[in-house]
Amino acid sequence: MEQREILRTEGLWKRYGSLTAVADMNLRVHSNEVFSFLGPNGSGKSTTVGMMLGLVRPTKGRALIFGDDMATRPWPVLKRIGAVIESPAFYPYLSGYDNLRAVAIALGDIPDARIDQMIELVGLRERARDPYKNYSLGMKQRLGIASTLLRNPDLVILDEPTNGLDPAGTREVRELVPRLAREGHSVFLCSHLLHEVQAVSDRVAIVKQGRLVAEGTVDELLGRGQYLRLRADDNEALARALGGIDWVRGVDRLDGYLRASAPVARAAELNRVLAMQGVYVAELSPWETELESVFLDLTGEESPA
Amino acid sequence: MTRLLHVEFFKLRKRMMTWVVGILLIALVILLYTVLWSISGRVSHFGEHNQFSAEDLRRALFLQGSVPFALEIAGSFGTILAIILAAGAVGSEYAWGTVRLMATASSGRVRLLLAKLAVIFALTAFGVLLAVLVAVAYSAIITYANGGSDYSFVTASFVRGEFAAFGRTLFVMAPYISLGFAAAVIGRSTLAGAAAGIGTAFIEPLVTGLMRAGGSPWKDIPNYLLNANVDVISAQNALPAALPRFGASRADLIGQNVNSLEGATLVLILYIVGFVALALFAYRRRDITAGA
């Protein structure tokens, strides 16, 4: 499927007095992709999303969605976006169904059948007529997702969509996100569940203190295909041999293994070269990194949020 | 805009507070009629100046005076209830965080706020109409029960006068509702709106009374405030003399240096426009964040 740019932020800044919440944020999101936006608490994720939706006025820069500047002309675009920011917020005295109905009336052109369909999709049929104030956190999240999808949006923004969900609900959301992309929606996902993000994302951006510190495909961020993991009876001899090969760009020692910066595609060739030098490896495999490790390295956080 | 009016009406119609406010107004009308009827044989004055006979009070409660009396109640207590409705309609959106939900679902912030205000005014008008209908119904029972079923007073000019009184009452309520609404938007809370609106409604008459008593240069300032101008307009409603009046009567205003009817109308319009503009300006420019 052809991908085109649907969201672009250009040098987006937000300052609150002396505090810089977002600094020079440049993001690109393409159609039909799952784009994950990660960062610790207070790193400016929600402020960035707020500026993207025209809810927060940028100090400098602009956010363009479907080519329209969200600070000056948000409405035509907002009709094509479904978003739940930080946590779902609905009218506590209305039922789940009536809350969706209120959103549907405001948006216009959404039949009751679509509301029923969304209620069914998120598994709230049995409790749809109960007041929202009696919902559990997980049910509120489900209603938030239903509200997001009500307008059949081109761009779906989900901020921590699995908060409060039980394992089954979390799995449903994990399955829902790539399905949305397959069905032609683009997904902008903020989540602290990094293994979930890793599993469903096409591209990832990581922010720290309002600044973008990394952006790329999951493979690029994880360095997939770029590192080999080796072990030999004599790791020192192995390191010396690796150092003598000109296309091995570097060698690190980690947890009893050597990490060689070399293309995974040349693993067999590397093994042959080492054997010719009389160094026989006991283990040779692609180096697997978790997104969580990359995140922690880049943000210096104890745990992501 | 129609969609936004529809959704605001949908939300307020489903909200318990709207019904409670309406029921309170109706209960107040019934209560006042009941109390006045029950004491009508025993009381001959309200305050020092309002002297009347038992028959005067009985006749005042008959059909002819029912509309202006209901409007008198609506214009005073009804204003307080309408301020609470307006402040609650805005402040709760901030408290629940739904201000963001609606901002992303509606076709523009200004339209959203105008729709909300329009529905509040419409519900206020409906509430006042309901109070009038209840008063007319209660008064009809009293009138029939006491052999006063003479409808010769119902002339075209009487009906026109009652409609004019209805319009005047809604008009004098509007600045206070707009003030409560604007304060709730600016303060992002129900409390801010209710405090500003109700506080002004209660405290301003006291302050303007002091200003009038203080002589120059204070005595003319009330003419630029709300209460004195509201009195000028409300005094046009033909409330029977025997019934308690919550504001100034025409007789009270004689000899006082107050604005003309046109002047008072203009001042109140300026206040209404000013408060609404302030609310729109604040809401349009403001960031809508998690903390609202």
Coordinates of C-alpha atoms in Angstrom, one line a residue:
Chain A
M1 CA 0.0 0.0 0.0
E2 CA 1.4 3.4 -0.9
Q3 CA 2.3 5.5 2.0
R4 CA 2.0 9.3 2.1
E5 CA 2.8 11.8 4.8
I6 CA -0.3 12.6 6.8
L7 CA 1.2 14.3 9.9
R8 CA 4.1 16.6 10.1
T9 CA 5.3 18.8 13.0
E10 CA 7.7 21.6 12.0
G11 CA 9.9 22.9 14.8
L12 CA 7.2 22.7 17.3
W13 CA 7.9 24.5 20.6
K14 CA 5.8 25.0 23.7
R15 CA 7.0 27.1 26.6
Y16 CA 5.1 27.8 29.9
G17 CA 6.9 30.8 31.3
S18 CA 10.5 29.6 31.9
L19 CA 9.6 25.9 31.4
T20 CA 10.1 24.4 28.0
A21 CA 7.6 21.6 27.7
V22 CA 8.3 20.8 24.0
A23 CA 11.4 21.9 22.1
D24 CA 11.9 21.8 18.3
M25 CA 9.7 18.7 17.8
N26 CA 9.9 17.4 14.2
L27 CA 7.8 14.4 13.6
R28 CA 6.5 12.6 10.4
V29 CA 3.7 10.1 10.4
H30 CA 2.7 8.3 7.2
S31 CA -0.5 6.7 6.2
N32 CA -1.3 3.2 7.2
E33 CA 1.6 3.0 9.7
V34 CA 1.6 2.5 13.4
F35 CA 3.8 5.3 14.9
S36 CA 4.7 5.1 18.5
F37 CA 5.6 8.1 20.6
L38 CA 7.5 7.2 23.7
G39 CA 8.8 9.2 26.6
P40 CA 8.9 9.3 30.4
N41 CA 6.3 11.1 32.4
G42 CA 6.4 14.9 31.8
S43 CA 8.5 14.5 28.7
G44 CA 6.0 16.6 26.6
K45 CA 4.1 13.7 24.9
S46 CA 0.6 15.0 25.7
T47 CA 1.6 18.6 25.1
T48 CA 2.8 17.6 21.6
V49 CA -0.4 15.6 21.0
G50 CA -2.4 18.7 22.3
M51 CA -0.6 20.9 19.8
M52 CA -1.2 18.4 17.0
L53 CA -5.0 18.5 17.8
G54 CA -5.1 22.3 18.0
L55 CA -6.0 22.1 21.7
V56 CA -2.7 23.7 22.8
R57 CA -1.3 26.7 21.0
P58 CA 2.4 26.3 20.0
T59 CA 4.9 28.9 21.1
K60 CA 6.7 28.4 17.8
G61 CA 6.4 26.0 14.8
R62 CA 3.3 24.3 13.5
A63 CA 1.6 21.0 13.2
L64 CA 0.2 19.9 9.9
I65 CA -2.3 17.1 9.6
F66 CA -3.5 16.1 6.1
G67 CA -1.8 19.3 5.0
D68 CA -3.9 21.7 7.3
D69 CA -2.3 23.8 10.0
M70 CA -4.0 22.7 13.2
A71 CA -3.5 26.0 15.0
T72 CA -5.5 27.9 12.4
R73 CA -7.9 25.4 10.8
P74 CA -8.4 22.4 13.0
W75 CA -12.1 21.5 12.4
P76 CA -12.1 19.9 8.9
V77 CA -9.1 17.8 10.1
L78 CA -10.5 16.9 13.5
K79 CA -13.4 15.2 11.8
R80 CA -10.8 12.8 10.4
I81 CA -9.0 12.1 13.7
G82 CA -10.1 10.0 16.6
A83 CA -8.2 10.7 19.8
V84 CA -8.1 9.9 23.4
I85 CA -5.5 11.9 25.2
E86 CA -4.0 10.8 28.6
S87 CA -7.2 9.3 29.9
P88 CA -10.7 9.0 28.6
A89 CA -13.1 11.7 29.9
F90 CA -16.8 11.4 29.5
Y91 CA -20.0 12.7 31.1
P92 CA -20.4 10.7 34.4
Y93 CA -24.2 11.0 34.5
L94 CA -24.7 9.7 31.0
S95 CA -24.5 6.0 30.1
G96 CA -21.8 4.7 27.9
Y97 CA -24.2 4.6 25.0
D98 CA -25.4 8.2 25.6
N99 CA -21.8 9.4 25.8
L100 CA -21.1 8.0 22.4
R101 CA -24.4 9.4 21.2
A102 CA -23.3 12.9 22.4
V103 CA -20.1 12.6 20.5
A104 CA -22.0 11.3 17.4
I105 CA -24.4 14.2 17.5
A106 CA -21.5 16.7 17.8
L107 CA -19.7 15.1 14.9
G108 CA -22.9 14.6 12.8
D109 CA -23.7 12.0 10.2
I110 CA -23.1 9.1 12.5
P111 CA -26.0 6.6 12.6
D112 CA -27.1 4.8 15.8
A113 CA -26.0 1.6 14.1
R114 CA -22.4 2.8 14.1
I115 CA -22.7 3.4 17.9
D116 CA -24.0 -0.1 18.4
Q117 CA -21.2 -1.4 16.3
M118 CA -18.5 0.3 18.3
I119 CA -20.1 -0.8 21.6
E120 CA -20.0 -4.3 20.3
L121 CA -16.4 -4.0 19.1
V122 CA -15.1 -2.9 22.5
G123 CA -17.2 -5.5 24.4
L124 CA -19.4 -3.1 26.3
R125 CA -22.8 -4.3 25.1
E126 CA -23.9 -5.6 28.5
R127 CA -23.0 -2.4 30.3
A128 CA -23.8 0.1 27.6
R129 CA -26.8 1.5 29.4
D130 CA -25.1 1.9 32.8
P131 CA -23.9 5.3 33.9
Y132 CA -20.3 6.0 33.0
K133 CA -19.5 6.9 36.6
N134 CA -20.1 3.3 37.5
Y135 CA -17.5 2.0 34.9
S136 CA -14.2 0.4 35.9
L137 CA -11.0 2.0 34.5
G138 CA -10.9 -0.8 31.9
M139 CA -14.4 -0.1 30.8
K140 CA -13.7 3.6 30.5
Q141 CA -10.7 2.8 28.3
R142 CA -12.9 0.6 26.1
L143 CA -15.4 3.4 25.8
G144 CA -12.6 5.8 24.9
I145 CA -11.5 3.5 22.1
A146 CA -15.1 3.2 20.9
S147 CA -15.4 7.0 20.9
T148 CA -12.1 7.2 19.0
L149 CA -13.3 4.9 16.3
L150 CA -16.8 6.2 16.1
R151 CA -16.0 8.6 13.2
N152 CA -14.1 5.9 11.3
P153 CA -11.0 8.2 11.4
D154 CA -8.1 8.3 9.0
L155 CA -5.8 9.0 12.0
V156 CA -6.2 7.3 15.4
I157 CA -4.4 8.8 18.4
L158 CA -4.3 6.5 21.3
D159 CA -2.7 7.6 24.5
E160 CA -2.0 4.7 26.9
P161 CA -4.9 2.7 25.5
T162 CA -4.2 -0.3 27.7
N163 CA -4.2 1.5 31.0
G164 CA -6.5 -0.3 33.4
L165 CA -7.2 -3.2 31.0
D166 CA -6.9 -6.7 32.1
P167 CA -4.6 -9.1 30.2
A168 CA -7.4 -10.1 27.8
G169 CA -8.3 -6.5 27.1
T170 CA -4.6 -5.6 26.7
R171 CA -4.3 -8.4 24.1
E172 CA -7.4 -7.2 22.3
V173 CA -5.9 -3.7 22.0
R174 CA -2.6 -5.2 20.9
E175 CA -4.4 -7.0 18.1
L176 CA -6.6 -4.0 17.4
V177 CA -3.8 -1.6 16.7
P178 CA -2.2 -3.4 13.7
R179 CA -5.6 -4.3 12.4
L180 CA -6.5 -0.6 12.3
A181 CA -3.4 0.0 10.2
R182 CA -4.3 -2.9 7.9
E183 CA -7.8 -1.4 7.5
G184 CA -6.3 1.8 6.2
H185 CA -6.1 3.9 9.4
S186 CA -2.9 5.4 10.6
V187 CA -2.2 5.0 14.3
F188 CA -0.3 7.4 16.6
L189 CA 0.3 5.4 19.8
C190 CA 1.6 6.7 23.1
S191 CA 2.3 3.8 25.5
H192 CA 4.6 2.8 28.3
L193 CA 4.2 -0.9 27.5
L194 CA 7.4 -1.1 25.4
H195 CA 7.2 -4.8 24.5
E196 CA 3.6 -4.1 23.2
V197 CA 4.9 -1.1 21.2
Q198 CA 7.8 -3.1 19.8
A199 CA 5.4 -5.8 18.6
V200 CA 2.9 -3.5 16.8
S201 CA 4.9 -0.4 15.7
D202 CA 6.3 0.4 12.3
R203 CA 8.2 3.5 13.5
V204 CA 9.0 4.9 16.9
A205 CA 10.0 8.3 18.3
I206 CA 11.5 8.7 21.7
V207 CA 11.3 12.0 23.6
K208 CA 13.1 13.2 26.7
Q209 CA 12.5 16.5 28.4
G210 CA 10.5 17.8 25.4
R211 CA 13.2 16.9 22.8
L212 CA 13.2 14.2 20.2
V213 CA 16.1 11.9 21.0
A214 CA 15.5 9.2 18.5
E215 CA 13.2 8.4 15.6
G216 CA 13.1 5.6 13.1
T217 CA 11.8 2.2 12.3
V218 CA 11.8 -0.3 15.1
D219 CA 14.6 -2.2 13.3
E220 CA 16.7 1.0 13.1
L221 CA 16.2 1.8 16.7
L222 CA 17.1 -1.7 17.8
G223 CA 20.0 -1.9 15.4
R224 CA 18.5 -5.1 14.0
G225 CA 20.8 -6.8 11.5
Q226 CA 23.7 -4.6 12.5
Y227 CA 25.2 -6.6 15.5
L228 CA 26.3 -10.1 16.0
R229 CA 26.6 -11.9 19.3
L230 CA 29.7 -14.2 19.7
R231 CA 31.3 -16.3 22.3
A232 CA 34.4 -18.5 22.2
D233 CA 36.4 -20.4 24.8
D234 CA 38.9 -17.6 24.6
N235 CA 37.0 -14.3 24.2
E236 CA 40.2 -12.3 24.3
A237 CA 41.6 -14.1 21.2
L238 CA 38.2 -13.8 19.6
A239 CA 38.2 -10.0 20.2
R240 CA 41.7 -9.6 18.8
A241 CA 40.7 -11.6 15.7
L242 CA 37.5 -9.5 15.2
G243 CA 39.6 -6.3 15.6
G244 CA 41.7 -7.4 12.6
I245 CA 38.7 -7.7 10.2
D246 CA 38.2 -4.4 8.4
W247 CA 34.4 -4.7 7.9
V248 CA 33.8 -5.3 11.7
R249 CA 33.3 -1.8 12.9
G250 CA 33.6 -2.3 16.6
V251 CA 33.5 -4.9 19.4
D252 CA 31.9 -4.5 22.9
R253 CA 32.0 -6.9 25.8
L254 CA 28.6 -7.5 27.4
D255 CA 27.6 -10.3 29.9
G256 CA 30.3 -12.8 28.8
Y257 CA 29.6 -12.2 25.1
L258 CA 31.2 -10.1 22.5
R259 CA 28.9 -7.8 20.4
A260 CA 30.4 -7.2 17.0
S261 CA 29.2 -4.3 14.9
A262 CA 28.9 -6.3 11.7
P263 CA 26.0 -7.1 9.3
V264 CA 24.1 -10.1 10.3
A265 CA 24.0 -11.1 6.6
R266 CA 27.8 -11.7 6.7
A267 CA 27.7 -14.0 9.8
A268 CA 28.7 -17.1 7.8
E269 CA 31.6 -15.2 6.2
L270 CA 32.7 -14.0 9.6
N271 CA 32.7 -17.5 11.0
R272 CA 34.8 -18.7 8.1
V273 CA 37.3 -15.9 8.4
L274 CA 37.7 -16.5 12.2
A275 CA 38.1 -20.3 11.6
M276 CA 40.8 -19.6 9.0
Q277 CA 42.6 -17.6 11.8
G278 CA 42.3 -20.6 14.2
V279 CA 39.6 -19.0 16.3
Y280 CA 36.5 -21.2 16.7
V281 CA 33.3 -19.6 18.0
A282 CA 31.1 -21.5 20.4
E283 CA 28.1 -19.3 19.7
L284 CA 27.3 -16.9 16.8
S285 CA 23.8 -15.3 16.4
P286 CA 22.2 -12.0 15.7
W287 CA 22.3 -9.6 18.6
E288 CA 18.7 -9.0 19.9
T289 CA 17.9 -5.8 21.7
E290 CA 14.7 -5.0 23.4
L291 CA 13.1 -1.6 22.8
E292 CA 13.0 -1.2 26.5
S293 CA 16.8 -1.2 26.7
V294 CA 17.1 1.4 23.9
F295 CA 14.5 3.5 25.7
L296 CA 16.2 3.3 29.0
D297 CA 19.6 4.1 27.4
L298 CA 18.2 7.1 25.6
T299 CA 16.1 8.6 28.4
G300 CA 18.2 7.5 31.4
E301 CA 15.0 6.5 33.1
E302 CA 14.5 3.8 35.7
S303 CA 11.2 2.8 34.1
P304 CA 9.4 4.2 31.2
A305 CA 6.0 5.9 31.5
Chain B
M1 CA -24.3 25.0 14.7
T2 CA -27.5 22.9 14.8
R3 CA -25.5 19.8 15.8
L4 CA -23.9 21.7 18.7
L5 CA -27.2 23.1 19.8
H6 CA -28.6 19.5 19.7
V7 CA -25.7 18.0 21.7
E8 CA -25.8 20.8 24.3
F9 CA -29.6 20.3 24.7
F10 CA -29.1 16.5 24.8
K11 CA -26.5 16.8 27.6
L12 CA -28.5 19.3 29.7
R13 CA -31.7 17.5 29.2
K14 CA -30.2 14.3 30.5
R15 CA -28.6 16.0 33.5
M16 CA -30.3 15.8 36.9
M17 CA -29.2 19.3 37.8
T18 CA -31.3 20.8 35.1
W19 CA -34.4 19.1 36.4
V20 CA -33.6 19.9 40.0
V21 CA -33.3 23.6 39.1
G22 CA -36.6 23.5 37.3
I23 CA -38.4 21.7 40.1
L24 CA -37.0 24.2 42.6
L25 CA -38.4 27.1 40.7
I26 CA -41.8 25.5 40.4
A27 CA -41.8 24.5 44.1
L28 CA -41.0 28.0 45.0
V29 CA -43.9 29.4 43.0
I30 CA -46.3 26.9 44.6
L31 CA -44.9 27.6 48.1
L32 CA -45.2 31.3 47.8
Y33 CA -48.7 31.1 46.5
T34 CA -49.7 28.7 49.3
V35 CA -48.1 30.8 52.0
L36 CA -49.6 34.1 50.7
W37 CA -53.0 32.5 50.3
S38 CA -52.9 31.1 53.8
I39 CA -51.9 34.4 55.4
S40 CA -54.0 36.6 53.2
G41 CA -56.7 37.0 55.9
R42 CA -54.2 38.0 58.6
V43 CA -51.5 40.1 57.1
S44 CA -52.1 43.7 56.0
H45 CA -48.6 44.9 55.1
F46 CA -45.2 43.8 53.8
G47 CA -42.7 46.2 55.1
E48 CA -43.5 49.7 56.2
H49 CA -44.8 51.2 53.0
N50 CA -46.7 48.3 51.4
Q51 CA -50.1 48.6 53.3
F52 CA -53.2 46.7 52.0
S53 CA -56.4 45.0 53.1
A54 CA -57.0 41.3 53.4
E55 CA -59.2 41.5 50.3
D56 CA -56.4 43.3 48.3
L57 CA -54.0 40.4 48.9
R58 CA -56.7 37.8 48.0
R59 CA -57.5 39.5 44.8
A60 CA -53.8 40.0 44.0
L61 CA -53.5 36.2 44.0
F62 CA -56.3 35.9 41.4
L63 CA -55.6 35.2 37.7
Q64 CA -55.0 38.8 36.7
G65 CA -51.8 39.1 38.8
S66 CA -50.5 35.6 38.4
V67 CA -48.2 36.2 35.4
P68 CA -46.4 39.2 36.8
F69 CA -46.1 37.5 40.2
A70 CA -44.6 34.4 38.6
L71 CA -42.2 36.6 36.7
E72 CA -41.3 38.4 39.9
I73 CA -40.3 35.1 41.4
A74 CA -38.5 34.0 38.3
G75 CA -36.7 37.3 38.0
S76 CA -35.3 37.0 41.5
F77 CA -35.0 33.4 42.6
G78 CA -35.1 32.1 39.0
T79 CA -32.0 34.2 38.2
I80 CA -30.1 32.5 41.0
L81 CA -31.1 29.1 39.7
A82 CA -30.2 30.1 36.1
I83 CA -26.8 31.3 37.2
I84 CA -26.2 27.9 38.8
L85 CA -27.3 26.2 35.6
A86 CA -25.1 28.3 33.5
A87 CA -22.0 28.0 35.7
G88 CA -22.6 24.3 36.1
A89 CA -22.9 23.7 32.4
V90 CA -19.5 25.2 31.8
G91 CA -17.7 24.4 35.1
S92 CA -18.6 20.7 35.0
E93 CA -17.0 20.3 31.6
Y94 CA -13.7 21.4 33.1
A95 CA -14.2 19.3 36.2
W96 CA -14.9 16.1 34.2
G97 CA -12.3 16.8 31.5
T98 CA -15.0 16.6 28.8
V99 CA -14.0 20.1 27.6
R100 CA -11.4 18.3 25.5
L101 CA -13.8 15.7 24.3
M102 CA -16.2 18.3 23.0
A103 CA -13.4 20.6 21.7
T104 CA -12.2 17.8 19.4
A105 CA -15.7 16.8 18.3
S106 CA -17.2 20.2 17.6
S107 CA -16.9 22.6 14.7
G108 CA -15.0 25.3 16.5
R109 CA -14.6 26.6 20.0
V110 CA -16.6 29.8 19.6
R111 CA -19.5 27.9 18.1
L112 CA -19.4 25.4 20.9
L113 CA -19.6 28.0 23.6
L114 CA -22.3 30.0 21.8
A115 CA -24.4 26.8 21.4
K116 CA -24.0 26.1 25.1
L117 CA -25.0 29.7 26.0
A118 CA -28.0 29.6 23.6
V119 CA -29.3 26.3 25.1
I120 CA -28.9 27.8 28.7
F121 CA -30.9 30.8 27.7
A122 CA -33.5 28.6 26.0
L123 CA -33.8 26.4 29.1
T124 CA -34.1 29.5 31.3
A125 CA -36.9 30.8 29.1
F126 CA -38.6 27.4 29.3
G127 CA -38.2 27.4 33.1
V128 CA -39.7 30.9 33.4
L129 CA -42.6 29.8 31.1
L130 CA -43.1 26.8 33.3
A131 CA -43.2 28.9 36.4
V132 CA -45.8 31.2 34.8
L133 CA -47.9 28.2 33.7
V134 CA -47.8 26.8 37.2
A135 CA -48.7 30.2 38.7
V136 CA -51.6 30.6 36.3
A137 CA -52.9 27.1 37.1
Y138 CA -52.6 27.6 40.9
S139 CA -54.1 31.0 40.6
A140 CA -57.0 29.7 38.5
I141 CA -57.8 27.2 41.2
I142 CA -57.8 30.0 43.8
T143 CA -59.9 32.3 41.5
Y144 CA -62.5 29.6 40.9
A145 CA -62.7 28.5 44.5
N146 CA -63.4 32.1 45.5
G147 CA -65.9 33.1 42.9
G148 CA -63.6 35.3 40.9
S149 CA -64.1 33.8 37.5
D150 CA -64.4 37.1 35.6
Y151 CA -62.2 37.1 32.5
S152 CA -63.1 40.6 31.3
F153 CA -59.5 41.7 32.0
V154 CA -58.2 39.4 29.3
T155 CA -57.9 41.9 26.5
A156 CA -55.4 42.2 23.6
S157 CA -53.5 44.8 25.4
F158 CA -53.4 42.7 28.6
V159 CA -52.0 39.8 26.7
R160 CA -49.4 42.0 25.0
G161 CA -48.5 43.4 28.4
E162 CA -47.9 40.0 29.8
F163 CA -45.7 39.0 26.9
A164 CA -43.7 42.2 27.3
A165 CA -43.3 41.4 31.0
F166 CA -42.1 37.9 30.1
G167 CA -39.5 39.4 27.7
R168 CA -38.4 42.0 30.2
T169 CA -37.9 39.4 32.9
L170 CA -35.8 37.2 30.6
F171 CA -33.8 40.3 29.6
V172 CA -33.0 41.3 33.1
M173 CA -31.9 37.8 33.9
A174 CA -29.5 37.7 31.0
P175 CA -26.6 39.8 32.3
Y176 CA -26.4 37.7 35.5
I177 CA -26.5 34.5 33.5
S178 CA -23.8 35.8 31.1
L179 CA -21.7 36.9 34.1
G180 CA -21.9 33.5 35.7
F181 CA -21.2 31.8 32.4
A182 CA -18.2 34.1 31.7
A183 CA -16.8 33.7 35.2
A184 CA -17.1 29.9 34.9
V185 CA -15.2 29.9 31.6
I186 CA -12.5 32.2 32.9
G187 CA -12.2 30.4 36.3
R188 CA -12.7 27.0 34.7
S189 CA -15.0 26.0 37.5
T190 CA -18.7 26.0 38.5
L191 CA -17.8 27.6 41.8
A192 CA -16.2 30.6 40.1
G193 CA -19.3 31.2 37.9
A194 CA -21.8 30.7 40.7
A195 CA -19.9 32.9 43.1
A196 CA -19.5 35.7 40.6
G197 CA -23.1 35.6 39.4
I198 CA -24.9 35.1 42.8
G199 CA -22.4 37.3 44.6
T200 CA -23.1 40.2 42.3
A201 CA -26.9 39.6 42.5
F202 CA -26.8 39.8 46.3
I203 CA -24.0 42.2 47.1
E204 CA -24.5 44.8 44.3
P205 CA -27.9 46.1 45.7
L206 CA -26.2 46.7 49.1
V207 CA -23.2 48.5 47.5
T208 CA -25.4 50.6 45.2
G209 CA -27.6 51.5 48.2
L210 CA -24.5 52.8 50.0
M211 CA -23.4 54.7 46.9
R212 CA -26.7 56.4 46.6
A213 CA -26.7 57.4 50.2
G214 CA -23.1 58.6 49.9
G215 CA -24.1 61.4 47.5
S216 CA -21.7 62.9 45.0
P217 CA -19.6 61.5 43.3
W218 CA -20.9 58.1 44.3
K219 CA -24.6 58.4 43.7
D220 CA -24.4 58.2 39.9
I221 CA -22.2 55.2 39.7
P222 CA -25.0 52.7 40.2
N223 CA -26.5 53.9 36.9
Y224 CA -23.6 52.2 35.2
L225 CA -23.9 48.9 37.1
L226 CA -26.4 46.1 36.8
N227 CA -28.9 46.3 39.7
A228 CA -30.2 49.9 39.2
N229 CA -30.8 49.3 35.5
V230 CA -32.5 45.9 36.2
D231 CA -34.8 47.7 38.6
V232 CA -35.7 50.3 36.0
I233 CA -36.8 47.6 33.6
S234 CA -38.4 45.2 36.1
A235 CA -40.5 48.0 37.6
Q236 CA -42.4 48.1 34.3
N237 CA -44.0 44.8 35.1
A238 CA -47.5 45.4 36.5
L239 CA -47.3 43.5 39.7
P240 CA -50.3 44.1 42.0
A241 CA -49.3 46.4 44.8
A242 CA -50.3 44.0 47.6
L243 CA -47.8 41.3 46.5
P244 CA -44.2 41.3 47.7
R245 CA -41.8 42.8 45.3
F246 CA -38.1 41.7 45.4
G247 CA -36.8 44.7 43.5
A248 CA -37.8 48.4 43.3
S249 CA -41.3 49.4 42.2
R250 CA -42.1 52.3 39.9
A251 CA -43.0 54.3 43.0
D252 CA -39.7 53.5 44.6
L253 CA -37.8 54.9 41.5
I254 CA -39.7 58.2 41.4
G255 CA -37.4 61.0 42.5
Q256 CA -34.3 58.8 42.2
N257 CA -31.6 59.7 39.7
V258 CA -31.9 56.5 37.6
N259 CA -31.5 55.9 33.9
S260 CA -34.3 56.1 31.4
L261 CA -35.8 52.9 30.2
E262 CA -33.8 53.2 27.0
G263 CA -30.6 54.0 28.9
A264 CA -31.1 51.1 31.3
T265 CA -31.7 48.7 28.3
L266 CA -28.5 49.9 26.6
V267 CA -26.4 49.5 29.7
L268 CA -27.6 45.9 30.2
I269 CA -27.1 45.0 26.6
L270 CA -23.5 46.3 26.9
Y271 CA -23.0 44.1 29.9
I272 CA -24.4 41.0 28.2
V273 CA -22.3 41.6 25.1
G274 CA -19.3 42.3 27.3
F275 CA -19.6 39.2 29.4
V276 CA -20.2 36.9 26.4
A277 CA -17.3 38.4 24.5
L278 CA -15.0 37.9 27.5
A279 CA -16.0 34.3 27.8
L280 CA -15.5 33.7 24.0
F281 CA -12.1 35.5 24.0
A282 CA -10.9 33.5 27.0
Y283 CA -12.1 30.2 25.7
R284 CA -10.8 30.8 22.1
R285 CA -7.3 31.7 23.1
R286 CA -6.8 29.2 25.9
D287 CA -4.9 26.0 25.8
I288 CA -7.1 23.0 26.6
T289 CA -4.9 20.6 28.7
A290 CA -5.4 17.8 31.1
G291 CA -5.8 20.3 34.0
A292 CA -8.3 22.0 31.7

